[in-house]
Amino acid sequence: MSPRSIGVVMNGVTGRMGYRQHLVRSVLAINEQGGVALSDGSRVTLRPVLVGRSAEKLERLADDHGIAGWTTDLDAALADDDNLIYFDAQVTQARVKAVLKAIDAGKHIYAEKPTAETFDDALALAEAATARGVKNGVVQDKLFLPGLLKLKRLIDGGFFGRILSVRGEFGYWVFEGDWQTAQRPSWNYRAEDGGGIVLDMFPHWAYVMENLFGRVRSVYAQTATHIPERVDEQGRTYPATADDAAYGVFELDNGIVAQINSSWNVRVNRDELVEFQVDGTHGSAVAGLRNCRVQHRATTPKPVWNPDLAVTARFRDDWQEVPDNDEFDNGFKIQWEMFIRHVVEDAPFPHDFTSGARGVRLAELGLRSSAEGRRLPVEP
């Protein structure tokens, strides 16, 4: 049986994430494996139509990967009835207008997070998609990291007993751009351009906490702009107006307390760029991008505080690695396959625009909490 092909309008794939993770490692990788397998044994391949502002960049990408369709005219791409899906990986400021166009054109929508800069706009997108009757989804890639999949396995197996707390550390040193080139685009550090680590990362933490531990009930955050000036891609010094670090405390269901630090100004002294430590009555775990270590209560050592004696034991040696016990595919690709099945055969897809809006709401409340210096409730 020949695979069916559907058109996917991909807006914003000239950026790092849109190109690497979504075009190359997801859409093109899906086609290389013969398409998305459906429940009836048939397959669906994807016909990407690249959209962006730079014809030169789009043409080069298309030539490099043998892609026939590209255009700087979003309206024309949306007018093609063969294009069933619209994907958006643009800068956040441009997302709402383009997604609303795609909804109006009757396309099913898959978008990067955050879906909008404000909760009102994010909720409006969810309501517009529902009213138009189009399927919609938001990228929630952290849920598919091997380390967090192992952590989920431990939770489902009852390893922790009653979970007490979660501690997350995320970030690395982003160079200022003067004597070494910055690893992130300059707009990330300008609030007027939609930048800021809270808007970038709190939507991630929202779905991680919600899907693994429970809904967020309250938030207290302290934000900072630790580096007040940076140097942009043209070598020009500019004022950093967006937050580049955030220190958050979240109250979750069942009394679980989560503390998550996010910073572009931290030098990494941990095994991975993101790590979550989960402590429970029966055991603890530390999960990162790929790895996960555990310590059961039966093997927990008995430290005694004594500042007069040097510590000779290595505490890390008391932890055990969780085995893979599975083959882990690229998380972005897995979620693309899930969304395609959702569109084509109505398979479940829980990561919709409403869940995306909850992430934007948490970011908005985090910024407000920092500005007002108080803990804020998160409505159900």
Short mmCIF file of C-alpha atoms in Angstrom, two decimals:
data_model
loop_
_atom_site.label_atom_id
_atom_site.label_comp_id
_atom_site.label_asym_id
_atom_site.label_seq_id
_atom_site.Cartn_x
_atom_site.Cartn_y
_atom_site.Cartn_z
CA MET A 1 0.00 0.00 0.00
CA SER A 2 1.48 3.37 -1.03
CA PRO A 3 1.73 5.90 1.78
CA ARG A 4 -0.65 8.85 1.73
CA SER A 5 1.07 12.24 1.65
CA ILE A 6 -0.18 15.35 3.42
CA GLY A 7 1.12 18.90 3.18
CA VAL A 8 2.59 20.57 6.27
CA VAL A 9 3.18 24.31 6.20
CA MET A 10 6.27 24.94 8.35
CA ASN A 11 6.75 28.56 9.38
CA GLY A 12 9.98 29.51 11.13
CA VAL A 13 12.25 26.63 10.12
CA THR A 14 15.17 28.93 9.33
CA GLY A 15 15.69 29.24 13.10
CA ARG A 16 17.84 26.78 15.04
CA MET A 17 15.06 24.86 16.77
CA GLY A 18 12.65 24.89 13.83
CA TYR A 19 15.35 23.65 11.48
CA ARG A 20 17.23 21.11 13.57
CA GLN A 21 14.56 19.52 15.73
CA HIS A 22 11.39 19.97 13.69
CA LEU A 23 12.40 19.87 10.03
CA VAL A 24 15.47 17.63 10.01
CA ARG A 25 15.05 15.38 13.04
CA SER A 26 11.26 15.11 12.90
CA VAL A 27 9.52 15.71 9.56
CA LEU A 28 12.33 14.58 7.26
CA ALA A 29 13.24 11.72 9.62
CA ILE A 30 9.62 10.54 9.56
CA ASN A 31 9.70 10.42 5.77
CA GLU A 32 13.03 8.57 5.81
CA GLN A 33 11.48 5.82 7.94
CA GLY A 34 8.58 5.47 5.48
CA GLY A 35 6.07 7.76 7.18
CA VAL A 36 3.90 7.63 10.28
CA ALA A 37 2.41 4.19 10.93
CA LEU A 38 -1.36 4.26 11.48
CA SER A 39 -3.53 1.78 13.36
CA ASP A 40 -4.81 0.16 10.15
CA GLY A 41 -1.29 -0.62 8.94
CA SER A 42 -1.14 2.22 6.42
CA ARG A 43 1.37 5.06 6.53
CA VAL A 44 1.35 8.82 6.08
CA THR A 45 4.30 10.79 4.75
CA LEU A 46 4.70 14.55 5.14
CA ARG A 47 5.22 17.08 2.38
CA PRO A 48 6.85 20.12 4.02
CA VAL A 49 6.16 23.58 2.62
CA LEU A 50 8.74 25.96 4.06
CA VAL A 51 7.58 29.48 4.94
CA GLY A 52 9.62 32.44 6.15
CA ARG A 53 10.68 36.00 5.43
CA SER A 54 13.96 35.32 3.64
CA ALA A 55 13.61 33.80 0.18
CA GLU A 56 17.38 33.23 0.07
CA LYS A 57 17.41 31.18 3.27
CA LEU A 58 14.33 29.20 2.29
CA GLU A 59 15.67 28.39 -1.16
CA ARG A 60 18.98 27.23 0.30
CA LEU A 61 17.22 24.99 2.85
CA ALA A 62 14.94 23.55 0.20
CA ASP A 63 17.87 22.81 -2.12
CA ASP A 64 19.92 21.24 0.68
CA HIS A 65 17.13 18.80 1.56
CA GLY A 66 15.40 18.27 -1.77
CA ILE A 67 12.20 20.04 -0.70
CA ALA A 68 10.02 21.26 -3.56
CA GLY A 69 7.76 23.65 -1.68
CA TRP A 70 8.82 26.97 -0.18
CA THR A 71 7.39 30.48 -0.16
CA THR A 72 7.49 33.84 1.61
CA ASP A 73 3.72 34.11 1.14
CA LEU A 74 1.99 32.51 4.14
CA ASP A 75 -1.48 33.28 2.75
CA ALA A 76 -0.72 31.34 -0.43
CA ALA A 77 0.54 28.33 1.52
CA LEU A 78 -2.58 28.34 3.70
CA ALA A 79 -4.86 28.63 0.63
CA ASP A 80 -3.65 25.26 -0.70
CA ASP A 81 -6.22 22.62 0.29
CA ASP A 82 -3.56 19.89 0.16
CA ASN A 83 -1.80 21.49 3.12
CA LEU A 84 -3.69 20.06 6.12
CA ILE A 85 -1.37 21.16 8.94
CA TYR A 86 0.21 24.46 9.90
CA PHE A 87 3.30 24.37 12.14
CA ASP A 88 4.68 27.50 13.81
CA ALA A 89 8.23 27.84 15.18
CA GLN A 90 8.57 31.61 14.73
CA VAL A 91 9.59 34.03 17.43
CA THR A 92 6.80 34.23 19.99
CA GLN A 93 5.74 37.75 19.02
CA ALA A 94 4.81 36.64 15.50
CA ARG A 95 2.95 33.47 16.51
CA VAL A 96 -0.56 34.62 17.43
CA LYS A 97 -1.28 36.48 14.19
CA ALA A 98 -0.02 33.63 12.00
CA VAL A 99 -1.80 30.90 13.98
CA LEU A 100 -5.08 32.81 13.82
CA LYS A 101 -4.68 32.99 10.03
CA ALA A 102 -4.12 29.25 9.89
CA ILE A 103 -7.14 28.58 12.11
CA ASP A 104 -9.29 30.79 9.89
CA ALA A 105 -8.05 28.78 6.89
CA GLY A 106 -9.20 25.57 8.56
CA LYS A 107 -5.76 24.08 9.10
CA HIS A 108 -4.90 21.81 12.00
CA ILE A 109 -2.32 23.61 14.12
CA TYR A 110 0.86 22.41 15.80
CA ALA A 111 2.97 25.10 17.47
CA GLU A 112 6.06 25.63 19.53
CA LYS A 113 5.70 26.95 23.05
CA PRO A 114 4.90 29.44 24.38
CA THR A 115 1.83 29.74 22.18
CA ALA A 116 1.59 33.46 22.99
CA GLU A 117 3.16 36.19 25.10
CA THR A 118 0.07 36.60 27.31
CA PHE A 119 -2.43 34.22 28.86
CA ASP A 120 -5.35 36.06 27.25
CA ASP A 121 -3.86 35.59 23.78
CA ALA A 122 -2.99 31.95 24.46
CA LEU A 123 -6.52 31.25 25.68
CA ALA A 124 -7.95 33.09 22.66
CA LEU A 125 -6.00 30.75 20.35
CA ALA A 126 -7.40 27.70 22.15
CA GLU A 127 -10.94 29.08 21.94
CA ALA A 128 -10.56 30.02 18.25
CA ALA A 129 -9.27 26.54 17.36
CA THR A 130 -12.15 24.90 19.23
CA ALA A 131 -14.72 27.16 17.58
CA ARG A 132 -13.29 26.42 14.10
CA GLY A 133 -13.17 22.70 14.84
CA VAL A 134 -9.49 22.24 14.01
CA LYS A 135 -7.18 19.96 15.92
CA ASN A 136 -4.42 21.71 17.79
CA GLY A 137 -1.29 20.83 19.70
CA VAL A 138 1.68 22.45 21.38
CA VAL A 139 5.22 21.12 21.59
CA GLN A 140 5.95 19.69 25.05
CA ASP A 141 9.21 17.97 24.25
CA LYS A 142 10.66 17.65 27.76
CA LEU A 143 8.11 14.91 28.55
CA PHE A 144 9.82 12.67 26.00
CA LEU A 145 13.38 13.02 27.27
CA PRO A 146 14.83 9.61 28.22
CA GLY A 147 15.65 10.83 31.74
CA LEU A 148 12.11 12.04 32.37
CA LEU A 149 10.61 8.90 30.79
CA LYS A 150 12.60 6.87 33.31
CA LEU A 151 11.37 9.18 36.06
CA LYS A 152 7.79 8.65 34.92
CA ARG A 153 8.36 4.91 35.01
CA LEU A 154 9.50 5.18 38.63
CA ILE A 155 6.43 7.24 39.55
CA ASP A 156 4.05 4.81 37.85
CA GLY A 157 5.76 1.90 39.61
CA GLY A 158 5.30 3.46 43.06
CA PHE A 159 9.03 3.76 43.70
CA PHE A 160 8.83 7.03 45.64
CA GLY A 161 6.02 6.20 48.05
CA ARG A 162 4.55 9.63 48.81
CA ILE A 163 6.36 12.31 46.83
CA LEU A 164 7.46 15.17 49.06
CA SER A 165 9.40 17.60 46.90
CA VAL A 166 10.94 18.32 43.53
CA ARG A 167 14.08 20.37 42.94
CA GLY A 168 15.03 21.43 39.44
CA GLU A 169 18.19 23.07 38.14
CA PHE A 170 18.33 24.29 34.56
CA GLY A 171 20.65 26.51 32.58
CA TYR A 172 24.20 27.30 31.59
CA TRP A 173 26.44 30.30 30.96
CA VAL A 174 25.37 32.21 27.84
CA PHE A 175 28.29 34.38 26.75
CA GLU A 176 27.64 38.10 26.62
CA GLY A 177 28.67 38.31 22.97
CA ASP A 178 31.72 40.56 23.34
CA TRP A 179 34.77 38.31 23.63
CA GLN A 180 32.89 35.10 22.81
CA THR A 181 29.85 34.72 20.58
CA ALA A 182 26.58 34.21 22.45
CA GLN A 183 24.92 30.80 22.05
CA ARG A 184 21.41 32.27 21.99
CA PRO A 185 19.90 35.00 19.77
CA SER A 186 19.86 38.52 21.16
CA TRP A 187 16.06 38.87 21.07
CA ASN A 188 15.94 36.42 24.00
CA TYR A 189 17.28 39.20 26.23
CA ARG A 190 14.94 41.99 25.11
CA ALA A 191 11.52 42.11 26.75
CA GLU A 192 10.18 44.26 23.92
CA ASP A 193 10.94 41.42 21.48
CA GLY A 194 9.27 38.72 23.57
CA GLY A 195 12.40 37.61 25.39
CA GLY A 196 12.87 36.48 28.97
CA ILE A 197 13.66 33.18 30.65
CA VAL A 198 10.33 33.08 32.49
CA LEU A 199 8.29 33.17 29.28
CA ASP A 200 10.74 30.71 27.73
CA MET A 201 11.01 28.13 30.53
CA PHE A 202 7.99 28.39 32.86
CA PRO A 203 5.69 26.90 30.16
CA HIS A 204 8.08 23.92 30.10
CA TRP A 205 8.02 23.56 33.87
CA ALA A 206 4.23 23.86 33.86
CA TYR A 207 3.68 20.78 31.70
CA VAL A 208 6.51 18.82 33.35
CA MET A 209 5.01 19.36 36.80
CA GLU A 210 1.44 18.82 35.61
CA ASN A 211 2.15 15.57 33.79
CA LEU A 212 4.53 14.04 36.32
CA PHE A 213 3.59 15.36 39.75
CA GLY A 214 0.33 17.32 39.74
CA ARG A 215 -1.25 20.65 38.88
CA VAL A 216 0.41 23.84 40.13
CA ARG A 217 -1.65 25.48 42.88
CA SER A 218 0.53 28.50 43.69
CA VAL A 219 3.73 30.18 42.52
CA TYR A 220 6.31 32.43 44.09
CA ALA A 221 9.10 33.64 41.83
CA GLN A 222 12.06 35.98 42.00
CA THR A 223 13.40 37.09 38.64
CA ALA A 224 16.60 38.93 37.80
CA THR A 225 18.45 40.49 34.90
CA HIS A 226 21.94 39.61 36.07
CA ILE A 227 23.73 40.73 32.89
CA PRO A 228 22.50 44.28 32.11
CA GLU A 229 24.25 44.65 28.74
CA ARG A 230 24.97 42.18 25.95
CA VAL A 231 26.34 42.31 22.40
CA ASP A 232 24.10 41.35 19.47
CA GLU A 233 24.79 39.46 16.24
CA GLN A 234 26.06 42.65 14.54
CA GLY A 235 28.52 43.40 17.34
CA ARG A 236 26.42 46.19 18.83
CA THR A 237 26.03 46.59 22.58
CA TYR A 238 22.39 46.65 23.70
CA PRO A 239 20.59 46.87 27.06
CA ALA A 240 19.24 43.51 28.30
CA THR A 241 15.68 44.36 29.30
CA ALA A 242 14.37 40.83 29.86
CA ASP A 243 14.87 38.53 32.83
CA ASP A 244 17.78 36.14 32.38
CA ALA A 245 17.27 34.17 35.61
CA ALA A 246 14.27 33.03 37.63
CA TYR A 247 14.03 31.27 40.97
CA GLY A 248 10.62 29.70 41.48
CA VAL A 249 8.77 27.87 44.26
CA PHE A 250 5.61 26.03 43.25
CA GLU A 251 2.99 24.32 45.40
CA LEU A 252 1.52 21.30 43.64
CA ASP A 253 -1.30 18.85 44.28
CA ASN A 254 -0.98 16.70 47.40
CA GLY A 255 1.27 19.22 49.13
CA ILE A 256 4.27 18.60 46.88
CA VAL A 257 6.69 21.53 46.83
CA ALA A 258 8.75 22.16 43.70
CA GLN A 259 11.73 24.51 43.54
CA ILE A 260 13.10 25.22 40.06
CA ASN A 261 15.98 27.51 39.22
CA SER A 262 16.36 28.68 35.62
CA SER A 263 19.37 30.77 34.58
CA TRP A 264 21.45 31.79 31.60
CA ASN A 265 24.12 32.95 34.06
CA VAL A 266 25.18 29.74 35.78
CA ARG A 267 28.27 27.64 35.15
CA VAL A 268 27.30 24.00 35.07
CA ASN A 269 28.35 21.85 38.01
CA ARG A 270 25.97 18.95 37.45
CA ASP A 271 25.90 15.96 35.14
CA GLU A 272 23.41 17.44 32.65
CA LEU A 273 22.09 20.86 31.65
CA VAL A 274 18.79 20.13 33.38
CA GLU A 275 18.30 17.92 36.43
CA PHE A 276 15.30 17.21 38.63
CA GLN A 277 15.68 15.65 42.07
CA VAL A 278 12.52 14.00 43.39
CA ASP A 279 12.38 12.98 47.05
CA GLY A 280 9.74 10.65 48.46
CA THR A 281 9.13 8.66 51.61
CA HIS A 282 10.43 5.44 50.02
CA GLY A 283 13.12 6.72 47.70
CA SER A 284 14.67 9.53 45.69
CA ALA A 285 15.76 10.03 42.09
CA VAL A 286 17.77 12.51 40.06
CA ALA A 287 16.76 12.70 36.40
CA GLY A 288 18.40 14.64 33.59
CA LEU A 289 18.15 14.72 29.82
CA ARG A 290 19.14 11.09 29.38
CA ASN A 291 20.10 9.56 32.70
CA CYS A 292 18.32 8.84 35.95
CA ARG A 293 19.81 7.74 39.29
CA VAL A 294 17.94 6.40 42.30
CA GLN A 295 18.45 5.80 45.99
CA HIS A 296 15.95 3.57 47.81
CA ARG A 297 15.26 4.06 51.50
CA ALA A 298 16.76 0.64 52.23
CA THR A 299 20.09 1.75 50.78
CA THR A 300 20.06 5.34 52.05
CA PRO A 301 23.20 6.08 54.11
CA LYS A 302 23.04 7.79 57.49
CA PRO A 303 25.03 11.03 57.27
CA VAL A 304 25.92 12.83 60.49
CA TRP A 305 26.81 16.53 60.47
CA ASN A 306 30.29 17.05 61.86
CA PRO A 307 32.17 20.11 60.55
CA ASP A 308 35.32 19.02 62.42
CA LEU A 309 35.89 15.94 60.22
CA ALA A 310 36.55 15.80 56.50
CA VAL A 311 33.97 13.89 54.48
CA THR A 312 35.63 10.84 52.98
CA ALA A 313 32.60 9.23 51.30
CA ARG A 314 31.40 10.30 47.86
CA PHE A 315 27.66 10.76 48.20
CA ARG A 316 27.14 10.21 44.45
CA ASP A 317 28.53 6.67 44.83
CA ASP A 318 25.47 5.75 46.91
CA TRP A 319 23.13 6.13 43.92
CA GLN A 320 22.20 3.52 41.30
CA GLU A 321 21.64 4.12 37.59
CA VAL A 322 18.19 3.32 36.19
CA PRO A 323 18.60 1.09 33.11
CA ASP A 324 17.17 2.15 29.77
CA ASN A 325 15.05 -1.00 29.34
CA ASP A 326 13.84 0.56 26.08
CA GLU A 327 14.96 2.37 22.95
CA PHE A 328 14.36 6.11 23.16
CA ASP A 329 13.61 7.97 19.94
CA ASN A 330 13.93 11.72 19.45
CA GLY A 331 11.21 13.31 21.59
CA PHE A 332 10.31 15.96 19.02
CA LYS A 333 9.78 13.26 16.38
CA ILE A 334 7.67 11.14 18.74
CA GLN A 335 5.36 14.05 19.41
CA TRP A 336 5.10 14.86 15.70
CA GLU A 337 4.02 11.27 15.06
CA MET A 338 1.44 11.54 17.84
CA PHE A 339 0.02 14.73 16.36
CA ILE A 340 -0.16 13.28 12.84
CA ARG A 341 -2.13 10.31 14.17
CA HIS A 342 -4.35 12.74 16.04
CA VAL A 343 -5.10 14.62 12.81
CA VAL A 344 -5.46 11.63 10.50
CA GLU A 345 -7.23 9.06 12.70
CA ASP A 346 -8.31 11.05 15.78
CA ALA A 347 -5.82 9.34 18.10
CA PRO A 348 -5.53 10.94 21.57
CA PHE A 349 -3.32 14.00 21.92
CA PRO A 350 -3.51 15.63 25.35
CA HIS A 351 -1.02 18.44 24.68
CA ASP A 352 -3.46 20.91 23.14
CA PHE A 353 -3.63 24.71 23.09
CA THR A 354 -5.45 24.71 26.41
CA SER A 355 -2.50 23.00 28.10
CA GLY A 356 -0.24 25.45 26.31
CA ALA A 357 -2.27 28.34 27.71
CA ARG A 358 -1.79 27.00 31.24
CA GLY A 359 1.96 27.23 30.66
CA VAL A 360 1.69 30.85 29.54
CA ARG A 361 -0.48 31.59 32.57
CA LEU A 362 2.22 30.22 34.88
CA ALA A 363 4.82 32.43 33.20
CA GLU A 364 2.57 35.47 33.53
CA LEU A 365 1.92 34.74 37.20
CA GLY A 366 5.63 34.16 37.80
CA LEU A 367 6.50 37.58 36.43
CA ARG A 368 3.69 39.17 38.43
CA SER A 369 4.79 37.33 41.59
CA SER A 370 8.29 38.71 41.23
CA ALA A 371 7.04 42.24 40.57
CA GLU A 372 4.69 42.17 43.55
CA GLY A 373 6.92 40.18 45.89
CA ARG A 374 4.25 37.68 46.92
CA ARG A 375 2.98 34.17 46.33
CA LEU A 376 0.08 33.96 43.90
CA PRO A 377 -2.60 31.27 43.58
CA VAL A 378 -3.00 29.41 40.27
CA GLU A 379 -6.67 28.89 39.53
CA PRO A 380 -7.75 25.38 38.41
#
